[in-house]
Coordinates of N, CA, C and O in Angstrom, one line a residue:
M272 N -44.0 30.9 -19.2 CA -43.5 30.9 -17.9 C -42.5 29.9 -17.7 O -42.5 28.9 -18.4
T273 N -41.6 30.1 -16.8 CA -40.6 29.1 -16.5 C -40.8 28.6 -15.1 O -41.3 29.3 -14.2
A274 N -40.5 27.3 -14.9 CA -40.7 26.7 -13.6 C -39.4 26.6 -12.9 O -38.4 26.2 -13.5
T275 N -39.4 26.9 -11.7 CA -38.1 26.8 -10.9 C -38.2 25.5 -10.1 O -39.1 25.2 -9.4
V276 N -37.1 24.8 -10.2 CA -37.0 23.5 -9.5 C -36.0 23.7 -8.4 O -34.9 24.1 -8.6
F277 N -36.3 23.2 -7.2 CA -35.5 23.3 -6.1 C -34.6 22.0 -6.0 O -35.2 20.9 -5.8
N278 N -33.3 22.1 -6.1 CA -32.4 21.0 -5.9 C -31.6 21.2 -4.7 O -30.7 22.1 -4.7
P279 N -31.9 20.5 -3.6 CA -31.1 20.7 -2.4 C -29.6 20.2 -2.7 O -29.4 19.3 -3.4
A280 N -28.7 20.8 -2.0 CA -27.3 20.5 -2.1 C -27.1 19.1 -1.5 O -27.7 18.7 -0.5
A281 N -26.2 18.3 -2.1 CA -25.9 17.0 -1.6 C -25.1 17.1 -0.3 O -24.1 18.0 -0.3
E282 N -25.4 16.4 0.6 CA -24.7 16.4 1.9 C -23.8 15.2 2.0 O -24.2 14.1 1.6
P283 N -22.6 15.4 2.5 CA -21.7 14.2 2.7 C -22.2 13.2 3.7 O -22.8 13.6 4.7
V284 N -21.9 12.0 3.4 CA -22.3 10.9 4.3 C -21.1 10.5 5.2 O -20.0 10.2 4.7
A285 N -21.3 10.5 6.5 CA -20.2 10.1 7.4 C -20.0 8.6 7.3 O -21.0 7.8 7.4
I286 N -18.8 8.1 7.3 CA -18.5 6.7 7.3 C -18.1 6.4 8.7 O -17.1 6.9 9.2
P287 N -18.8 5.4 9.3 CA -18.4 5.1 10.7 C -17.0 4.4 10.7 O -16.6 3.7 9.8
A288 N -16.3 4.7 11.8 CA -14.9 4.1 12.0 C -14.9 2.6 12.0 O -14.0 2.0 11.6
S289 N -16.0 2.0 12.5 CA -16.1 0.6 12.5 C -16.1 -0.1 11.1 O -15.7 -1.2 11.0
E290 N -16.6 0.6 10.2 CA -16.6 0.2 8.8 C -15.3 0.5 8.1 O -14.9 -0.2 7.2
L291 N -14.6 1.5 8.5 CA -13.3 1.9 7.9 C -12.1 1.1 8.4 O -11.2 0.9 7.7
L292 N -12.2 0.7 9.7 CA -11.1 0.1 10.3 C -10.5 -1.1 9.6 O -9.3 -1.3 9.5
P293 N -11.4 -2.1 9.2 CA -10.8 -3.3 8.5 C -10.0 -2.9 7.3 O -9.0 -3.5 7.0
W294 N -10.5 -1.9 6.5 CA -9.7 -1.5 5.3 C -8.4 -0.8 5.6 O -7.4 -1.0 4.9
V295 N -8.4 -0.1 6.7 CA -7.1 0.5 7.2 C -6.1 -0.5 7.6 O -5.0 -0.4 7.3
I296 N -6.6 -1.5 8.3 CA -5.7 -2.6 8.8 C -5.2 -3.4 7.6 O -4.0 -3.7 7.5
F297 N -6.1 -3.7 6.6 CA -5.7 -4.4 5.4 C -4.7 -3.7 4.6 O -3.6 -4.2 4.2
G298 N -4.9 -2.4 4.4 CA -4.0 -1.5 3.7 C -2.6 -1.4 4.4 O -1.6 -1.4 3.7
S299 N -2.7 -1.3 5.7 CA -1.4 -1.2 6.4 C -0.6 -2.5 6.3 O 0.6 -2.5 6.2
L300 N -1.3 -3.6 6.4 CA -0.6 -4.9 6.2 C 0.1 -5.1 4.9 O 1.2 -5.5 4.7
L301 N -0.7 -4.6 3.8 CA -0.1 -4.7 2.5 C 1.1 -3.7 2.4 O 2.1 -4.1 1.7
L302 N 1.0 -2.6 3.0 CA 2.1 -1.6 2.9 C 3.3 -2.2 3.6 O 4.5 -2.1 3.1
L303 N 3.1 -2.8 4.8 CA 4.3 -3.3 5.5 C 4.9 -4.5 4.8 O 6.1 -4.7 4.8
L304 N 4.1 -5.3 4.2 CA 4.6 -6.4 3.4 C 5.4 -5.9 2.2 O 6.5 -6.4 1.9
A305 N 4.9 -4.9 1.5 CA 5.7 -4.3 0.4 C 7.0 -3.7 0.9 O 8.0 -3.8 0.2
L306 N 6.9 -3.0 2.0 CA 8.1 -2.4 2.6 C 9.2 -3.4 2.9 O 10.4 -3.3 2.7
Y307 N 8.7 -4.6 3.5 CA 9.6 -5.6 3.8 C 10.3 -6.2 2.6 O 11.5 -6.3 2.6
F308 N 9.5 -6.5 1.6 CA 10.1 -7.1 0.4 C 11.0 -6.1 -0.4 O 12.1 -6.5 -0.9
V309 N 10.7 -4.8 -0.4 CA 11.6 -3.9 -1.0 C 12.8 -3.5 -0.2 O 13.9 -3.4 -0.7
G310 N 12.6 -3.4 1.1 CA 13.7 -2.9 2.0 C 14.5 -3.9 2.7 O 15.7 -3.7 3.1
A311 N 14.0 -5.1 3.0 CA 14.7 -6.0 4.0 C 14.9 -7.4 3.5 O 15.5 -8.2 4.2
E312 N 14.3 -7.8 2.4 CA 14.4 -9.2 2.0 C 15.8 -9.5 1.3 O 15.9 -9.6 0.1
Q313 N 16.7 -9.6 2.2 CA 18.1 -10.0 1.8 C 18.9 -10.2 3.0 O 18.6 -9.8 4.1
G314 N 19.9 -11.0 2.9 CA 20.8 -11.2 4.0 C 20.3 -12.0 5.1 O 19.5 -12.9 5.0
A315 N 20.6 -11.5 6.4 CA 20.2 -12.2 7.6 C 18.7 -12.2 7.8 O 18.2 -13.0 8.5
T316 N 18.0 -11.2 7.3 CA 16.5 -11.1 7.6 C 15.7 -11.8 6.5 O 14.5 -11.7 6.5
S317 N 16.3 -12.6 5.6 CA 15.7 -13.2 4.5 C 14.8 -14.3 4.9 O 15.2 -15.2 5.6
L318 N 13.5 -14.3 4.5 CA 12.6 -15.4 4.7 C 12.6 -16.4 3.6 O 12.2 -17.5 3.7
I319 N 13.0 -15.9 2.4 CA 13.0 -16.7 1.2 C 14.4 -16.9 0.8 O 15.2 -16.0 0.6
S320 N 14.8 -18.2 0.6 CA 16.2 -18.4 0.3 C 16.5 -18.0 -1.2 O 15.6 -18.0 -2.0
G321 N 17.8 -17.8 -1.4 CA 18.2 -17.4 -2.8 C 18.1 -15.9 -3.0 O 17.8 -15.1 -2.1
M322 N 18.4 -15.4 -4.2 CA 18.5 -14.0 -4.5 C 17.4 -13.6 -5.4 O 17.4 -12.5 -6.0
Y323 N 16.3 -14.5 -5.6 CA 15.3 -14.1 -6.6 C 14.5 -12.9 -6.2 O 14.3 -12.0 -7.0
V324 N 14.1 -12.8 -4.9 CA 13.3 -11.6 -4.5 C 14.2 -10.4 -4.5 O 13.8 -9.3 -5.0
H325 N 15.5 -10.5 -4.1 CA 16.4 -9.4 -4.2 C 16.5 -8.8 -5.6 O 16.4 -7.6 -5.8
E326 N 16.7 -9.7 -6.5 CA 16.9 -9.3 -7.9 C 15.6 -8.7 -8.5 O 15.7 -7.8 -9.3
F327 N 14.5 -9.3 -8.1 CA 13.2 -8.8 -8.6 C 12.9 -7.4 -8.1 O 12.4 -6.5 -8.8
M328 N 13.3 -7.1 -6.9 CA 13.0 -5.8 -6.2 C 14.2 -4.8 -6.3 O 14.2 -3.8 -5.8
H329 N 15.3 -5.2 -7.0 CA 16.5 -4.4 -7.1 C 16.3 -3.0 -7.5 O 16.8 -2.1 -6.8
D330 N 15.6 -2.7 -8.6 CA 15.5 -1.4 -9.1 C 14.5 -0.6 -8.2 O 14.7 0.6 -8.0
G331 N 13.6 -1.2 -7.6 CA 12.7 -0.6 -6.6 C 13.5 -0.1 -5.4 O 13.2 1.0 -4.8
R332 N 14.5 -0.9 -5.0 CA 15.3 -0.5 -3.8 C 16.0 0.8 -4.1 O 16.1 1.7 -3.3
H333 N 16.6 0.8 -5.3 CA 17.4 2.1 -5.7 C 16.4 3.3 -5.9 O 16.8 4.4 -5.5
L334 N 15.3 3.0 -6.4 CA 14.3 4.1 -6.6 C 13.9 4.7 -5.3 O 13.8 5.9 -5.2
L335 N 13.7 3.9 -4.3 CA 13.2 4.3 -3.0 C 14.4 4.7 -2.0 O 14.1 5.2 -0.9
G336 N 15.6 4.5 -2.5 CA 16.8 5.0 -1.7 C 17.3 3.9 -0.7 O 18.0 4.3 0.2
F337 N 16.9 2.7 -0.8 CA 17.4 1.6 0.0 C 18.8 1.1 -0.5 O 18.9 0.8 -1.7
P338 N 19.8 1.1 0.4 CA 21.1 0.6 -0.1 C 21.0 -1.0 -0.2 O 20.3 -1.6 0.6
C339 N 21.7 -1.5 -1.2 CA 21.7 -3.0 -1.3 C 23.0 -3.5 -1.7 O 23.1 -4.7 -2.0
H340 N 24.0 -2.7 -1.9 CA 25.3 -3.2 -2.3 C 26.3 -2.9 -1.2 O 26.3 -2.0 -0.6

């Protein structure tokens, strides 16, 4: 004889918004910081003096379509 084993289907667990919100805020801040350094860290809006950040992010600017020349 064979025995039949009942395996109930796994049900998804809901994640409360109160637990998800801090991660969304953290990710958004990281995204905005990266967008600033890739897109605006040069010229009049520069927070860091010199061209070090501009040169470090130069290829990323061109890859994402930001003009820099």
